[in-house]
Every structure is written in C-alpha cells, then in structure tokens.
C-alpha cells in the first residue's frame, strides 16, 4: 500500500449549489428563478421533478453543517440564490433571504469551515429573464450590483468568491443545446450570452478590487479532456475543437484577452460570431486570484463529418461509465491540469467540482458506494500526479456533499457522498463519506 501525501495546508472540501439543495422555493420573499419556471414546465425535467423542496437545506443549516464538521472539511462551496437577495433581480433587497445566508455562513465559521461562495450557479431571477436574461447586456450590471451587495454584507466573513459557475453550461448547454433553463436553441444567442457572462465576471472582479475586499476571487469553468484517436490531422483537429468549445473558448478570453481563432472560424462556419465592444476583452481579462476547475470526464475523439457541432465523435473504448453515462477518464484529469498550466501559467487552481453519479440506495442503514470510492481514488491519484508535476493546486472540493436536484435529470441521478431520501429528507453518510473523511484526516491517499 502506497501513501500519497498531499501538500501541507491543502484545502479539502465539498460543494453544493442553491437551487439543487435549498428547496423553500417560495419562502421568505424569494423570487422566481428560471429553474423554477423550467422545472415547473412539463417535459423539461425527468419525472416532473422540481427544486421546490430538494434537500430542504434552507431549513436544515445545523444538520448540514454538522455533516460537514463530521466530514472534517476545511472549505465548503455553496452558492447564493440571486432571487433570494433580489426577488426581481434588482430593486428591493429581500432581508430574510440575506439573513438565511448570514445564518449559514455564521454556522460554517463557528465550525471552523471556510465558506467558498459561488455568486451564480444558474438560478437567474425570472424577472430578468423576462427582459432578455443574459442575452441582455443590462443583466451584466444587475449582476455586479447583486455581487456588490454580497461583498458589502459578507466582507471579512466570506473570503473566497466564485463569480460564475460554468459559463459553457449557462451559454451553450442552456441556450444552444436547450437542455437546461431557459432552454433556448440559438447559437448566436448562446455566444452572446457567453460573452456577457465573461463581462459580468470581469466587472465583478473590478468591483471586488475597488471595494478593497478581503480574500480572493475567481471563476469556475467546466473543462473536458478530449484526445485525438490517431495522429491523423482530421482527428487532431476534431479533438481540438471538442476541447476548444469547452476550454479555450472561455479560458483564452480570461487569460489571453481574446477568443481562440480556430473556434471563432468554426463558429463563423456555423453562422455565428461574437459581438465584442471595444473595452470588453480588457474587462474580461481582469487578473483573478484563482481558477476553479470542474472536471468529470473525457474521451478519445475521431473525425466524423457532420457529427455533432464539431465534426467529432467520441470513440467507444469500452471504458467504465458512471450511472449518468459519463466516461471514467482519470488520466484526462492530469492531462487537462498540466495543459492548463502550460497554456495559462502558474495560476492557483482549486478543483471546485469532481465526482461521480452512482445511484446506490440505503441497505441495512448503509450505502456501499464502492464505485464512487474507486472513481474518487483514481481521480485523486491523478490530482496528486499533477501536484507532483508542479501544478499550483490549492484545494479539492468533491461534487457533491449530498444527493440533490440534478437539473434536467431531477432526482434520478445521485452525486452525493451523503444519501438523501427525498421522501423523508433523511441524510445517510455513504461509505464514500467515511473514505473521504480518512483522506482528509490524514491528508493522504492510500493506493
Ligand atoms: O452534473 C453534476 C454537476 C452538477 O450537479 C453541478 O451543478 C454542475 O456545476 C456540474 N457541471 C458538470 C460538468 N458539466 C456538465 C456537462 C453536461 C451536463 C451538465 C453539466 C457536472 N456538474
């Protein structure tokens, strides 16, 4: 048995998001979000599930913080529901909504757990969506105003801020592929939305600096690792496009101040281009304190004309897949992290999401989710490799603390290290919780 030791002060954590766990969808003045509307629309979410109740975490702060304390994490990533703070997106501040997050943050600090706050994890106020949502540039300034409110309310209490969770999901998945709220299917709109999200990020970072806030701020894109099936030029180009749509499309503006030419050309072939105003790229390229990385899966890609949006097809290698159907591709974790450092320099990185979907149920009071342990073990080994190779890794937050509302999959897909019975809301730590507890306690991985 080998013991892989992680750096001293490595920050172990776990993560959730407001719409996925809170419930209390219409309590204490909370306004409607686009996910309330989407999940209440028949046919959009599996089994007609909604986030109306979810894990009821809005009413279970002490119970959930006790789980975090038992787990032994140093950091806890959660998100604030914009419609709880500004029910209409702007205008009147909803104090009861703000008070909920004060209670949560105070409980975390009392438990010696660092809050990691995501400002936007997809629950846009519906009132703003009705004025065009992220496709309307005015939403950018409403977001900065919402963020500034939280900065002023929590300065000194929350010292770790993430502006936007996964711009690719908010733009492409939600407004071109139409799989998530609000469900548009318009590539030009999706590219404009992606640009507006990056602008909202950049302007929020500027405001954070102007307010001389304590702490650090970053953004959390999802990344994918797609390698060419062969060294044939067409396979290399197809894999590059698949990676580029997810990775460079957002990372190049953030760190290089421009969109990747090869993807601009590809989208032009698809009939779309980004509308950039003169100051935009300088705003987007605001220096950040860390990069959050969400990694789940990867693939080998072969060129196939007309396949998907990028003339690329995942090759079926016979790899094990999780219960949501995603390839288990641990070496992609190492490859994407070392690639990030080669491409964008020595930026401090937190893994803000990594985890697996397995739908194990409670049997005799226990959940033997050994496949999740195997997934985490394989990925933490690759993470350790990346650190040994010089990647500036600051921490790791597994997705997720508990089973929760998995967007269009509803409650049919479980990512938690704590099982939730969605009838009774009883939480049951899984075997992976106990395994992760030991990794954290000893700051090491046994392989
Ligand atoms: O799907 C698992 C999690 C999800 O629960 C989080 O809210 C979200 O931040 C998240 N992002 C990914 C990776 N990107 C992705 C790709 C296709 C569909 C949905 C998410 C996985 N996850």
XYZ file of C-alpha atoms and ligand atoms in Angstrom:
469
model
C 0.000 0.000 0.000
C 1.443 3.363 -1.026
C 0.652 6.572 0.847
C 0.432 9.664 -1.404
C 0.782 12.703 0.849
C -0.861 15.986 -0.211
C 0.759 19.383 0.447
C 0.525 20.869 3.928
C -2.493 23.256 4.123
C -4.100 21.589 1.077
C -7.760 22.593 1.368
C -10.141 19.646 1.297
C -13.790 20.418 0.759
C -17.089 19.601 -0.817
C -19.642 21.511 -2.881
C -23.344 22.147 -3.484
C -25.495 24.772 -5.193
C -28.534 26.755 -4.082
C -31.238 25.508 -6.452
C -30.054 21.916 -6.064
C -30.289 21.665 -2.270
C -32.188 24.575 -0.669
C -35.851 23.986 -1.575
C -38.064 26.667 0.067
C -38.613 27.883 -3.487
C -41.222 30.482 -2.471
C -40.353 31.072 1.204
C -39.480 34.353 2.895
C -39.784 36.569 -0.145
C -37.680 34.510 -2.577
C -38.461 35.492 -6.165
C -38.896 33.090 -9.080
C -35.787 31.798 -10.828
C -35.508 30.460 -14.379
C -35.103 26.981 -12.872
C -38.421 27.267 -11.010
C -40.089 28.091 -14.345
C -38.144 25.428 -16.272
C -38.759 22.626 -13.742
C -42.441 23.580 -13.482
C -42.755 23.260 -17.275
C -43.988 19.746 -18.183
C -41.429 17.659 -20.052
C -38.336 19.668 -19.126
C -37.153 17.678 -16.090
C -37.201 13.900 -15.702
C -40.207 12.585 -13.776
C -41.513 16.150 -13.498
C -39.114 16.753 -10.588
C -38.613 20.306 -9.296
C -36.371 22.079 -6.789
C -39.408 23.168 -4.753
C -38.231 21.098 -1.758
C -34.946 19.495 -2.920
C -32.916 18.639 0.233
C -34.736 21.337 2.251
C -31.322 22.697 3.212
C -32.906 26.123 3.641
C -34.404 24.771 6.885
C -31.533 22.426 7.845
C -28.438 24.572 8.252
C -27.376 22.984 11.540
C -27.908 19.438 10.239
C -25.888 20.050 7.089
C -23.092 21.927 8.845
C -22.876 19.075 11.352
C -22.308 16.698 8.430
C -19.549 18.965 7.094
C -17.951 19.128 10.524
C -18.102 15.312 10.840
C -16.542 15.014 7.380
C -13.710 17.256 8.554
C -13.603 19.582 5.529
C -11.692 22.867 5.611
C -13.824 24.510 2.911
C -17.462 24.293 1.830
C -18.535 25.576 -1.578
C -22.157 26.707 -1.797
C -23.981 29.196 -3.998
C -26.271 32.112 -3.231
C -29.674 32.175 -4.930
C -29.831 35.605 -6.576
C -33.685 35.611 -6.353
C -33.463 35.274 -2.539
C -31.449 38.504 -2.383
C -33.206 40.487 -5.124
C -36.519 38.742 -5.931
C -36.825 40.842 -9.113
C -33.100 40.640 -9.841
C -32.603 44.238 -8.797
C -34.529 46.864 -6.842
C -35.829 45.865 -3.405
C -33.431 43.848 -1.255
C -35.041 40.824 0.453
C -33.653 40.867 4.019
C -34.985 37.413 5.072
C -33.128 35.923 2.113
C -29.928 37.673 3.112
C -30.434 36.544 6.728
C -30.517 32.891 5.625
C -27.029 33.199 4.158
C -25.794 35.030 7.259
C -27.032 32.105 9.355
C -25.343 29.617 7.034
C -22.006 31.494 6.935
C -22.019 32.069 10.719
C -22.616 28.340 11.285
C -19.756 27.448 8.930
C -17.347 29.870 10.610
C -18.365 28.568 14.054
C -17.467 25.093 12.771
C -14.094 26.401 11.509
C -15.118 25.798 7.888
C -14.146 28.330 5.197
C -17.122 29.450 3.072
C -16.450 29.302 -0.698
C -19.303 31.302 -2.209
C -20.464 30.952 -5.809
C -22.364 34.067 -6.835
C -24.081 32.467 -9.825
C -24.870 28.751 -10.108
C -27.606 29.047 -12.775
C -30.662 30.328 -10.856
C -31.199 33.645 -12.667
C -34.151 35.728 -11.411
C -37.065 35.097 -13.796
C -37.868 38.824 -13.787
C -34.539 39.452 -15.550
C -35.111 36.561 -17.953
C -38.330 38.269 -18.993
C -36.178 41.244 -20.046
C -33.856 39.020 -22.096
C -31.824 37.455 -19.310
C -28.100 37.045 -20.026
C -28.757 37.936 -23.675
C -29.484 41.477 -22.478
C -26.280 43.347 -21.618
C -28.143 45.182 -18.828
C -28.137 41.903 -16.856
C -24.368 42.338 -16.516
C -24.764 45.462 -14.382
C -27.611 43.916 -12.373
C -25.247 41.025 -11.594
C -22.478 43.400 -10.479
C -24.974 45.206 -8.225
C -26.111 41.885 -6.706
C -22.477 40.828 -6.185
C -21.591 44.183 -4.622
C -24.441 43.750 -2.122
C -22.994 40.408 -1.038
C -19.435 41.786 -0.921
C -20.584 44.567 1.416
C -22.721 42.227 3.540
C -20.101 39.485 3.946
C -16.744 41.258 3.717
C -14.401 39.561 6.187
C -16.771 36.596 6.695
C -16.639 35.138 3.178
C -13.088 35.354 1.817
C -13.414 33.057 -1.203
C -15.673 34.133 -4.079
C -16.521 32.486 -7.385
C -18.307 34.709 -9.892
C -19.833 32.293 -12.415
C -20.210 28.520 -12.357
C -19.546 27.001 -15.788
C -20.146 29.647 -18.462
C -20.289 26.783 -21.025
C -23.345 25.303 -19.308
C -25.047 28.684 -18.906
C -24.438 29.642 -22.556
C -24.140 26.574 -24.823
C -25.945 23.865 -22.814
C -28.796 26.198 -21.776
C -29.204 28.466 -24.810
C -27.934 26.466 -27.817
C -28.482 22.827 -26.899
C -31.551 23.847 -24.868
C -31.118 21.110 -22.242
C -31.096 23.471 -19.241
C -33.038 26.602 -18.270
C -34.192 28.733 -20.008
C -33.966 26.188 -22.872
C -33.249 28.374 -25.913
C -31.744 26.812 -29.046
C -29.922 29.683 -30.725
C -26.140 29.567 -31.289
C -25.755 33.306 -31.829
C -27.641 33.989 -28.614
C -25.509 31.416 -26.790
C -22.241 33.034 -27.933
C -23.520 36.470 -26.918
C -24.601 35.078 -23.536
C -21.174 33.501 -23.019
C -19.599 36.874 -23.753
C -21.937 38.682 -21.355
C -21.159 36.142 -18.618
C -17.430 36.799 -19.044
C -18.104 40.541 -18.922
C -20.175 40.102 -15.761
C -17.261 38.155 -14.301
C -14.700 40.812 -15.251
C -16.773 43.746 -13.990
C -17.447 41.915 -10.719
C -13.723 41.312 -10.205
C -13.115 45.030 -10.844
C -15.741 45.921 -8.216
C -14.202 43.428 -5.765
C -10.862 45.220 -6.168
C -12.387 48.704 -5.938
C -14.110 47.741 -2.647
C -10.727 46.573 -1.341
C -12.357 43.320 -0.245
C -10.619 40.799 1.999
C -9.919 37.465 0.344
C -9.795 36.101 -3.183
C -11.980 35.853 -6.265
C -12.077 33.536 -9.268
C -14.332 31.761 -11.736
C -15.236 28.040 -12.132
C -15.415 26.811 -15.742
C -16.037 23.161 -16.539
C -13.267 21.583 -18.562
C -13.125 18.472 -20.653
C -10.190 16.447 -21.965
C -10.584 15.105 -25.490
C -7.645 13.464 -27.209
C -7.345 12.528 -30.907
C -7.928 8.852 -31.687
C -4.976 8.978 -34.055
C -2.350 11.489 -35.163
C -4.256 11.985 -38.432
C -4.738 15.708 -38.962
C -8.526 15.398 -39.047
C -8.640 13.546 -35.720
C -6.264 16.064 -34.105
C -8.408 18.966 -35.363
C -11.676 17.353 -34.240
C -10.371 16.719 -30.718
C -9.034 20.271 -30.576
C -12.492 21.643 -31.478
C -14.215 19.493 -28.819
C -11.768 20.753 -26.172
C -11.833 24.290 -27.563
C -15.609 24.656 -27.278
C -15.437 23.886 -23.552
C -11.952 25.019 -22.517
C -10.230 27.638 -24.690
C -13.458 29.412 -25.642
C -13.675 30.718 -22.065
C -10.106 30.368 -20.790
C -8.441 32.265 -23.643
C -10.527 35.453 -23.070
C -9.920 35.193 -19.303
C -6.147 34.754 -19.559
C -5.181 35.928 -23.074
C -7.819 38.600 -23.719
C -9.060 37.065 -26.985
C -11.226 34.233 -28.281
C -9.347 31.316 -29.901
C -9.119 31.968 -33.648
C -9.731 28.333 -34.607
C -13.045 28.342 -32.724
C -14.056 31.817 -33.999
C -13.576 30.463 -37.532
C -15.538 27.308 -36.726
C -18.469 29.224 -35.274
C -18.425 31.566 -38.289
C -18.849 28.460 -40.466
C -21.852 27.647 -38.244
C -23.212 31.142 -38.935
C -22.426 32.824 -35.622
C -19.891 35.302 -34.260
C -19.284 37.151 -31.012
C -20.348 40.789 -30.776
C -17.409 42.411 -28.985
C -17.371 46.064 -27.953
C -14.003 47.916 -27.718
C -13.411 47.687 -23.930
C -14.869 44.196 -23.482
C -11.783 41.993 -23.682
C -9.764 44.179 -21.288
C -12.601 43.914 -18.751
C -12.840 40.126 -19.177
C -9.100 39.665 -18.743
C -9.108 41.105 -15.219
C -6.437 39.246 -13.225
C -8.035 36.668 -10.918
C -6.704 35.162 -7.692
C -7.539 31.543 -8.550
C -9.158 29.374 -11.184
C -11.867 26.922 -10.118
C -11.901 23.791 -12.255
C -14.835 21.395 -12.610
C -13.682 18.091 -14.121
C -15.748 14.934 -14.617
C -14.890 13.137 -17.828
C -13.020 12.957 -21.137
C -12.837 10.970 -24.335
C -10.883 9.914 -27.399
C -12.239 11.710 -30.453
C -12.261 10.744 -34.104
C -13.215 12.973 -37.032
C -16.676 12.339 -38.422
C -18.061 14.848 -40.890
C -21.410 16.238 -39.813
C -21.264 14.586 -36.384
C -22.448 16.901 -33.606
C -21.405 20.526 -33.734
C -17.687 19.956 -34.172
C -17.421 17.077 -36.695
C -16.074 14.906 -33.908
C -17.249 11.645 -32.380
C -16.304 10.107 -29.043
C -14.678 6.710 -29.593
C -16.254 3.884 -27.579
C -13.205 2.379 -25.867
C -15.201 0.166 -23.537
C -14.311 2.299 -20.534
C -16.460 2.016 -17.425
C -19.172 4.690 -17.286
C -20.922 6.195 -14.285
C -24.690 5.972 -13.810
C -25.183 9.211 -15.739
C -23.347 7.661 -18.692
C -20.112 9.657 -18.491
C -16.800 8.002 -19.391
C -14.463 7.402 -16.480
C -11.269 9.066 -17.768
C -8.973 9.773 -14.802
C -5.845 10.443 -16.872
C -7.764 13.282 -18.503
C -7.730 14.998 -15.110
C -3.910 15.010 -15.053
C -3.710 15.955 -18.725
C -6.113 18.900 -18.511
C -4.467 20.274 -15.364
C -0.943 20.139 -16.800
C -2.269 21.557 -20.085
C -3.897 24.460 -18.190
C -0.585 25.306 -16.508
C 1.320 25.093 -19.818
C -1.267 27.279 -21.573
C -2.137 29.857 -18.935
C 0.747 29.877 -16.468
C 1.060 29.286 -12.773
C -2.457 30.311 -11.796
C -3.556 28.894 -8.405
C -6.176 26.205 -9.038
C -8.946 24.775 -6.850
C -10.833 21.733 -8.043
C -14.279 23.158 -7.400
C -16.078 20.048 -8.666
C -15.151 16.418 -9.269
C -17.341 13.446 -8.519
C -19.389 10.575 -9.830
C -23.019 9.654 -10.292
C -23.909 6.311 -8.752
C -27.475 5.555 -7.666
C -26.690 3.277 -4.744
C -29.502 3.013 -2.206
C -29.531 2.501 1.579
C -29.385 -1.148 2.644
C -29.409 -2.025 6.362
C -28.653 1.600 7.134
C -25.603 1.745 4.903
C -24.751 2.792 1.338
C -21.917 0.720 -0.105
C -20.986 3.095 -2.930
C -17.688 1.377 -3.659
C -17.741 2.511 -7.305
C -17.740 6.157 -6.180
C -14.770 5.431 -3.917
C -12.969 3.878 -6.884
C -13.740 6.941 -9.056
C -12.501 9.352 -6.390
C -9.417 7.248 -5.698
C -8.456 7.215 -9.380
C -9.004 10.955 -9.775
C -7.206 11.935 -6.582
C -4.246 9.890 -7.737
C -4.167 11.915 -10.969
C -4.530 15.082 -8.928
C -1.535 14.036 -6.842
C 0.414 13.425 -10.084
C -0.480 16.941 -11.272
C 0.727 18.451 -7.992
C 3.949 16.434 -8.236
C 4.344 17.801 -11.776
C 4.199 21.370 -10.500
C 0.557 22.348 -10.968
C -0.276 25.067 -8.414
C -3.103 23.164 -6.742
C -4.663 24.779 -3.645
C -7.586 22.516 -2.848
C -10.197 19.960 -3.890
C -13.978 20.008 -3.433
C -15.816 16.844 -4.324
C -19.210 17.097 -6.001
C -21.346 16.739 -4.029
C -21.878 16.808 -0.263
C -25.302 15.209 -0.722
C -27.570 13.776 -3.386
C -29.547 16.688 -4.810
C -31.612 18.035 -7.712
C -29.536 17.075 -10.753
C -31.012 19.623 -13.151
C -32.817 18.038 -16.124
C -32.224 14.600 -14.560
C -34.142 15.623 -11.456
C -33.565 13.270 -8.511
C -32.800 10.285 -10.728
C -29.055 10.867 -10.596
C -27.136 10.810 -7.312
C -23.729 12.523 -6.929
C -23.599 12.830 -3.154
C -21.269 11.272 -0.603
C -24.325 11.566 1.641
C -27.509 9.771 0.569
C -30.747 11.745 0.749
C -34.120 10.055 0.979
C -36.219 12.559 -0.964
C -39.424 11.356 0.723
C -38.201 11.820 4.303
C -35.142 14.046 3.627
C -33.130 11.788 5.943
C -29.419 12.129 5.258
C -27.245 8.956 5.420
C -23.448 9.282 5.016
C -22.292 6.780 2.400
C -19.195 4.574 2.541
C -17.517 7.222 0.319
C -18.151 9.810 3.054
C -16.223 7.639 5.531
C -13.478 7.020 2.971
C -13.130 10.743 2.144
C -13.176 11.549 5.885
C -9.981 9.469 6.245
C -8.332 11.074 3.208
C -8.977 14.481 4.765
C -7.961 13.473 8.288
C -4.596 12.106 7.121
C -4.162 14.455 4.127
C -3.158 11.439 2.084
C -4.398 8.905 -0.389
C -3.666 5.221 0.130
C -3.255 3.327 -3.153
O -23.806 17.048 -13.198
C -23.145 17.084 -11.961
C -22.753 18.512 -11.638
C -23.955 19.428 -11.380
O -24.770 18.887 -10.367
C -23.420 20.817 -10.988
O -24.431 21.696 -10.568
C -22.715 21.454 -12.171
O -21.850 22.507 -11.760
C -21.957 20.429 -12.963
N -21.219 20.656 -14.035
C -20.820 19.464 -14.516
C -19.993 19.292 -15.749
N -20.689 19.855 -16.857
C -21.881 19.365 -17.363
C -21.906 18.787 -18.594
C -23.114 18.341 -19.118
C -24.290 18.473 -18.391
C -24.245 19.064 -17.148
C -23.028 19.508 -16.624
C -21.292 18.478 -13.714
N -21.988 19.101 -12.744
